Short mmCIF file of N, CA, C and O in Angstrom, two decimals:
data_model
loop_
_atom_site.label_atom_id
_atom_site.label_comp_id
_atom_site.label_asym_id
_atom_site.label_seq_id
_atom_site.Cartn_x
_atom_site.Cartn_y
_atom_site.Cartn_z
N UNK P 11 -3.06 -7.53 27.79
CA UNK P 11 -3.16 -7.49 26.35
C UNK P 11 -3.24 -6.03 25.91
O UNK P 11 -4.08 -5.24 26.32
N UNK P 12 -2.25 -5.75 25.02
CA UNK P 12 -2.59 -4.50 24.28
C UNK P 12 -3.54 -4.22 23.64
O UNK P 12 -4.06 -5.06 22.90
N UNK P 13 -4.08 -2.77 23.77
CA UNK P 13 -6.01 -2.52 22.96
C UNK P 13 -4.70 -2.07 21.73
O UNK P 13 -3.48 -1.95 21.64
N UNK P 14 -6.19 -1.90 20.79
CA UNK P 14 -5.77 -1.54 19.76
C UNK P 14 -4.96 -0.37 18.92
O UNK P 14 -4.22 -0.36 17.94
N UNK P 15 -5.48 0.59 19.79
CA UNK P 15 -4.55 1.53 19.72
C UNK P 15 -3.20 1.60 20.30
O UNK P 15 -2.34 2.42 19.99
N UNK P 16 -3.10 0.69 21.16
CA UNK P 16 -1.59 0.71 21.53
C UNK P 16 -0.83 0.21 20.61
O UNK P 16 0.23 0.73 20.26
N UNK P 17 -1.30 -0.82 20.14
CA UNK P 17 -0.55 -1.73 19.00
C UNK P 17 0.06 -0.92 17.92
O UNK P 17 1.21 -1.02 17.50
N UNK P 18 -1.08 0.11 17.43
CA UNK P 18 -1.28 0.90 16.17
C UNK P 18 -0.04 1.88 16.79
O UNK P 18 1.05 1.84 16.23
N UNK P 19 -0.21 2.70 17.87
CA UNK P 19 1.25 3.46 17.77
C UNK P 19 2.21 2.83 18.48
O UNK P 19 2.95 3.55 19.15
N UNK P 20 2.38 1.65 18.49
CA UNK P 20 3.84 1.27 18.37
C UNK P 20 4.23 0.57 16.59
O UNK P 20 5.05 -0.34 16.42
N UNK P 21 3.74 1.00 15.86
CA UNK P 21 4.13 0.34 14.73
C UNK P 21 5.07 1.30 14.57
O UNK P 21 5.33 2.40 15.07
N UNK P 22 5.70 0.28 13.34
CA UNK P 22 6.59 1.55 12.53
C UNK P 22 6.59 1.86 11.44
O UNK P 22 7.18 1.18 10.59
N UNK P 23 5.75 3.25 11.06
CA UNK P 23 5.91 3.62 9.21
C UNK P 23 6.75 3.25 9.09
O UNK P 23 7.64 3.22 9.93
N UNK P 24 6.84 2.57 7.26
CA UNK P 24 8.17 2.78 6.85
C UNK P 24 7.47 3.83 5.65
O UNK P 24 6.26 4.07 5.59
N UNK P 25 8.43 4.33 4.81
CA UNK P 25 8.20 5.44 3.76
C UNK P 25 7.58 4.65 2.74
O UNK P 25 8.20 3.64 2.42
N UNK P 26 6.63 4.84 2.24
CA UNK P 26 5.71 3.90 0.94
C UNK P 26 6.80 4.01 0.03
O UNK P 26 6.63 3.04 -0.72
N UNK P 27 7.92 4.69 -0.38
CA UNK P 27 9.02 4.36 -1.51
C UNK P 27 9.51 2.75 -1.56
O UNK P 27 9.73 1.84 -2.36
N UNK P 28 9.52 3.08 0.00
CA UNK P 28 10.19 1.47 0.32
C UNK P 28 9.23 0.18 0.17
O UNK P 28 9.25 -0.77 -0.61
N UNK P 29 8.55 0.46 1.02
CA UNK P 29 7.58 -0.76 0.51
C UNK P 29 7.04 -0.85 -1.23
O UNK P 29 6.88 -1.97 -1.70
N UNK P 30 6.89 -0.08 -1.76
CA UNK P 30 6.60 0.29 -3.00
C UNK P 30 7.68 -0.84 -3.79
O UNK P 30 7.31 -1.73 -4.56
N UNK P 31 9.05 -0.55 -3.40
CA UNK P 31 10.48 -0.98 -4.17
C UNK P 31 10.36 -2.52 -3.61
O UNK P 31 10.80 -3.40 -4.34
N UNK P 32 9.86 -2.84 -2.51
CA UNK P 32 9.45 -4.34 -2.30
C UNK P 32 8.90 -5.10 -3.28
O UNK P 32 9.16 -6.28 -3.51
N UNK P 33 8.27 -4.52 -3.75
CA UNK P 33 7.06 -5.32 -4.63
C UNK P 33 7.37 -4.94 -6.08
O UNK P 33 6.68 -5.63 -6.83
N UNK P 34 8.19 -4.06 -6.75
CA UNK P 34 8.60 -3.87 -7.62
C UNK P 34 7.96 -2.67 -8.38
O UNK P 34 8.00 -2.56 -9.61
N UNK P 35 7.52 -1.99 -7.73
CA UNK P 35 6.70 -0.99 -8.18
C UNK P 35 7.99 0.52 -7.84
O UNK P 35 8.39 0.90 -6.74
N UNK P 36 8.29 0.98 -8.97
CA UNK P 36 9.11 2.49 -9.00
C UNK P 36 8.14 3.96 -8.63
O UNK P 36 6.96 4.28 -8.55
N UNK P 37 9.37 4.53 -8.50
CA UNK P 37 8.51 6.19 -7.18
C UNK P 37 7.71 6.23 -8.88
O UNK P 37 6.50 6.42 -8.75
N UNK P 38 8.19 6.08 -10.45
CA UNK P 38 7.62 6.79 -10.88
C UNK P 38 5.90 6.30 -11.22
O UNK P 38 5.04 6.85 -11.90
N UNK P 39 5.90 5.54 -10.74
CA UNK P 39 4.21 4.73 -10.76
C UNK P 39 3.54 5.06 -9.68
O UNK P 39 2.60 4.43 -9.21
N UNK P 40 4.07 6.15 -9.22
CA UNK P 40 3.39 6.45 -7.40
C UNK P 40 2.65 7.79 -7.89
O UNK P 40 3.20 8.39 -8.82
N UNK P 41 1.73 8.21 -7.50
CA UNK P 41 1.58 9.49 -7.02
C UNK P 41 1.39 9.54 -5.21
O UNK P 41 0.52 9.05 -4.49
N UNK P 42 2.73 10.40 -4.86
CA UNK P 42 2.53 10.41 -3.55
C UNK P 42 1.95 11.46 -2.60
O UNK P 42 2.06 12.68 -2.57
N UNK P 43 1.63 11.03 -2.20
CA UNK P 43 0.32 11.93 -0.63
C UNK P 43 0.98 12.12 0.34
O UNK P 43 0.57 11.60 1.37
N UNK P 44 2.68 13.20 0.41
CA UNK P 44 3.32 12.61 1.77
C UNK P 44 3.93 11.56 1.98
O UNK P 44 3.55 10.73 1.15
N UNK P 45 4.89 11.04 2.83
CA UNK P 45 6.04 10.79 3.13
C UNK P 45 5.50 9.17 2.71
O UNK P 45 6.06 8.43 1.90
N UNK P 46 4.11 8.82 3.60
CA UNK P 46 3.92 7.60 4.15
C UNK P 46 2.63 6.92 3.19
O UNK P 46 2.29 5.77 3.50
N UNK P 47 1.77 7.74 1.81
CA UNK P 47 1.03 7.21 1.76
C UNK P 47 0.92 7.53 0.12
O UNK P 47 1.26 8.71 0.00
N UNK P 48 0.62 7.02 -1.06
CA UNK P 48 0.85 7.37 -2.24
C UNK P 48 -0.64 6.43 -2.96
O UNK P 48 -0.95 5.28 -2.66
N UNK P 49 -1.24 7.20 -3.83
CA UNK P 49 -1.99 6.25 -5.16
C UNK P 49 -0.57 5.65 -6.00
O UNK P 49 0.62 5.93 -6.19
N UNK P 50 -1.90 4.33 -6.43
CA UNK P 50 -1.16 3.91 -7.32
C UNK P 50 -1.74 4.23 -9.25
O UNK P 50 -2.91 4.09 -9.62
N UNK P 51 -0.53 4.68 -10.21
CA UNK P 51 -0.68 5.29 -11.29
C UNK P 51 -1.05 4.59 -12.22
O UNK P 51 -0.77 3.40 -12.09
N UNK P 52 -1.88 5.02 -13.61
CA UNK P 52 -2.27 4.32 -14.50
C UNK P 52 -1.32 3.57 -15.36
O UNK P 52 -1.46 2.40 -15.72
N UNK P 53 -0.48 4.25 -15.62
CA UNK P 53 0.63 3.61 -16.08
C UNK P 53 0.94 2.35 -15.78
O UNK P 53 1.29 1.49 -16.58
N UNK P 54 0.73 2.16 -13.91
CA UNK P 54 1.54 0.74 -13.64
C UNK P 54 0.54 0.12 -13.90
O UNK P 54 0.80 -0.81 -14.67
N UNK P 55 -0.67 0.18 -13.58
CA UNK P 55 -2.22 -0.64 -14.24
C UNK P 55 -2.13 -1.35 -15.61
O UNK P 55 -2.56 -2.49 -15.78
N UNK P 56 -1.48 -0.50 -16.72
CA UNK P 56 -1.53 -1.10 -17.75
C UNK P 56 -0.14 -1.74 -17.85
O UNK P 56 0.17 -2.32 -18.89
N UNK P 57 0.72 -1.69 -16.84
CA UNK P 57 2.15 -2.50 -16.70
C UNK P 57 1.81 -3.91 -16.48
O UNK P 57 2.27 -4.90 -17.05
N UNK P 58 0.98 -3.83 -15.61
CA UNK P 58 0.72 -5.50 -14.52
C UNK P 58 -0.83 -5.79 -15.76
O UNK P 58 -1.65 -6.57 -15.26
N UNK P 59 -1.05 -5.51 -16.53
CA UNK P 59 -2.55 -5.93 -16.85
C UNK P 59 -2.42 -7.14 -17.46
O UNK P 59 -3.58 -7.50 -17.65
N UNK P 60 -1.74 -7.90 -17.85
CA UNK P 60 -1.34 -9.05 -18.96
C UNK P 60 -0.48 -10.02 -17.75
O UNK P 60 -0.09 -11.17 -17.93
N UNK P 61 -0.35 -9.36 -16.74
CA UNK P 61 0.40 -10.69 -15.22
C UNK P 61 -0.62 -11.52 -15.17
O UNK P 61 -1.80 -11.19 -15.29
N UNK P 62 -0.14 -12.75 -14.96
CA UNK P 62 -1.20 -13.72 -14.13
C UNK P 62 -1.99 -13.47 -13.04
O UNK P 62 -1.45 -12.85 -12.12
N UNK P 63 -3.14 -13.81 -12.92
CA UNK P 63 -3.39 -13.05 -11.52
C UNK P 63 -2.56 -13.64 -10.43
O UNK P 63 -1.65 -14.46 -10.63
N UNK P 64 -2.89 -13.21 -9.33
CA UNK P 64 -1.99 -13.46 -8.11
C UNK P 64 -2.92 -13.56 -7.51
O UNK P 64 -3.94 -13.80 -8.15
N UNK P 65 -3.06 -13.40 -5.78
CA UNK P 65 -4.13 -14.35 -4.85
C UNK P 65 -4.95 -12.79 -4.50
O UNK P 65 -4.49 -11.65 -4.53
N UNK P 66 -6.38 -13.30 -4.17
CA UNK P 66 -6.78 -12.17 -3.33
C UNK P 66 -6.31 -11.84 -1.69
O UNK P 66 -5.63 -12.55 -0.95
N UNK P 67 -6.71 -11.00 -1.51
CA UNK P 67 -6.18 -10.35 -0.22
C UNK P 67 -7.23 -9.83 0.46
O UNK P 67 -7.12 -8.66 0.10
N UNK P 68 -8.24 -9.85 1.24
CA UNK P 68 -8.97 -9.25 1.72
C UNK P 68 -8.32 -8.37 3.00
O UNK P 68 -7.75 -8.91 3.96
N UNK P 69 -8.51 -6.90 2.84
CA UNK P 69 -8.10 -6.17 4.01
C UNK P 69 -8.95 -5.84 4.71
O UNK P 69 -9.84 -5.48 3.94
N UNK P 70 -9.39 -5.67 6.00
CA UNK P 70 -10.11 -5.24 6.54
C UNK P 70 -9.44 -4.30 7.72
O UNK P 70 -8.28 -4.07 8.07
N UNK P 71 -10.99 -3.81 8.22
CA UNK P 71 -10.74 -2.82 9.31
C UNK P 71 -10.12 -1.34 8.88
O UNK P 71 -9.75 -0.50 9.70
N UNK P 72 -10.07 -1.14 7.27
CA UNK P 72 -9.03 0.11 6.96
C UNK P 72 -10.57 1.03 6.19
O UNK P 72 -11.26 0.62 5.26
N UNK P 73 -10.70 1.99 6.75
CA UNK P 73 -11.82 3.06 6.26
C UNK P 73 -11.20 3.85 5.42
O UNK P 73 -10.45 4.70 5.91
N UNK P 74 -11.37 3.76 3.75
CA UNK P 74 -10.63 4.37 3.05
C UNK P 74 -11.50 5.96 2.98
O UNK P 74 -12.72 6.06 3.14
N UNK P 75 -10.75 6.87 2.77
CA UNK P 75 -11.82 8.31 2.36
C UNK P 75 -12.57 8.48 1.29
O UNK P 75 -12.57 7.90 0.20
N UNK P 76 -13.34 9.56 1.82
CA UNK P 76 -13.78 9.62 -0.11
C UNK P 76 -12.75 10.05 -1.03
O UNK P 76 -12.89 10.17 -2.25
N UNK P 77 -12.05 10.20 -0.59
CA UNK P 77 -10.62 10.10 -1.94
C UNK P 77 -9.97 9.14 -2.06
O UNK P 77 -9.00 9.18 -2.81
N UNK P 78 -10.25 8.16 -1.49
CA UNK P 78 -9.75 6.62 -1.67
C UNK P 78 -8.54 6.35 -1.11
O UNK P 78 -7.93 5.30 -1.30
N UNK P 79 -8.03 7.65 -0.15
CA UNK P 79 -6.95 7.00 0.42
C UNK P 79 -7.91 5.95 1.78
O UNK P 79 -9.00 5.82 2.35
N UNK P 80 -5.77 5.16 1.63
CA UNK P 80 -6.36 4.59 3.24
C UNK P 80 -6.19 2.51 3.16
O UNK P 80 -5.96 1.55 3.89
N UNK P 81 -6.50 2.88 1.62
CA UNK P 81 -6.69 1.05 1.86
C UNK P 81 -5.58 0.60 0.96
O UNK P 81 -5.35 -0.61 0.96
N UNK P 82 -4.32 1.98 -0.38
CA UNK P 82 -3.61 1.12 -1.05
C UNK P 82 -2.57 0.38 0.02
O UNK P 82 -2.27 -0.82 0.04
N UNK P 83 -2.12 1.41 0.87
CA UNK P 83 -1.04 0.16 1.30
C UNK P 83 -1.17 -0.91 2.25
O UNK P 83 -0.39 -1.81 2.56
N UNK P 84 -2.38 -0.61 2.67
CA UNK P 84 -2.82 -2.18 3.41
C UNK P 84 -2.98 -3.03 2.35
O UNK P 84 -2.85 -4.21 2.65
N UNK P 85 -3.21 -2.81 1.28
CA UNK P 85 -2.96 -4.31 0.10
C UNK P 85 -1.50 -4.25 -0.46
O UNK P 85 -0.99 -5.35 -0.67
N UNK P 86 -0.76 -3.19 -0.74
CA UNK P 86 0.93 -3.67 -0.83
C UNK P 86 1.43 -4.05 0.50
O UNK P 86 2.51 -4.59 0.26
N UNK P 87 1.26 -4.06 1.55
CA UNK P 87 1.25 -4.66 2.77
C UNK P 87 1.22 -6.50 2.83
O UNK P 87 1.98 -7.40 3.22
N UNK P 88 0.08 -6.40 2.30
CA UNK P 88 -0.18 -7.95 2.23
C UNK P 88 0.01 -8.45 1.57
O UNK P 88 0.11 -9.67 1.72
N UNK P 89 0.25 -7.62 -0.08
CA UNK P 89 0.99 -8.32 -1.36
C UNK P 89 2.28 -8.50 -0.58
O UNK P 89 2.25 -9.70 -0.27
N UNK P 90 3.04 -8.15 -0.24
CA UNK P 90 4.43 -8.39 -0.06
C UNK P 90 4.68 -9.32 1.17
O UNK P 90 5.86 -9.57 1.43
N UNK P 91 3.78 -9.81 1.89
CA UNK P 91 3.87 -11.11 2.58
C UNK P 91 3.30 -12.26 2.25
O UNK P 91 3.40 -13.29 2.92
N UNK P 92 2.40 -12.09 0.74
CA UNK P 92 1.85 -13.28 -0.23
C UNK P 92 2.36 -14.12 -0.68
O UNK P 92 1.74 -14.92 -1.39
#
């Protein structure tokens, strides 16, 4: 059985543009951090605020920083297999 870290570097980034364009979210609602990791902008907040809700997602295991990266795209991750 693979430990966990093996698993983790055999994944494969893809560029958060892309996953981003999955879910319908444009580069211009991103602020991006680098190739692979972006906040998401106020703008799109008040885009989606009047959507129905959609399901929760609990992510775990992701230690976001004190700058809060770390945990958006483990939830566009799981939005886009919801």
């Amino acid at each position: 059985m693979l430990s966990d870290i093996e698993i983790a570097q055999q994944a494969k980034l893809l560029p958060i543009k892309e996953v981003a364009a999955k879910i319908g979210i444009s580069e211009d609602e991103l602020e991006f951090y680098g190739k692979y990791k972006a906040k998401l902008s106020d703008e799109l907040a008040n885009r989606v605020q009047n959507n129905p809700d959609g399901k929760l997602v609990l992510v775990t295991a992701i230690n976001p920083t004190p700058a809060g990266e770390g945990k958006k795209i483990g939830r566009a991750s799981c939005r886009e297999r919801v």
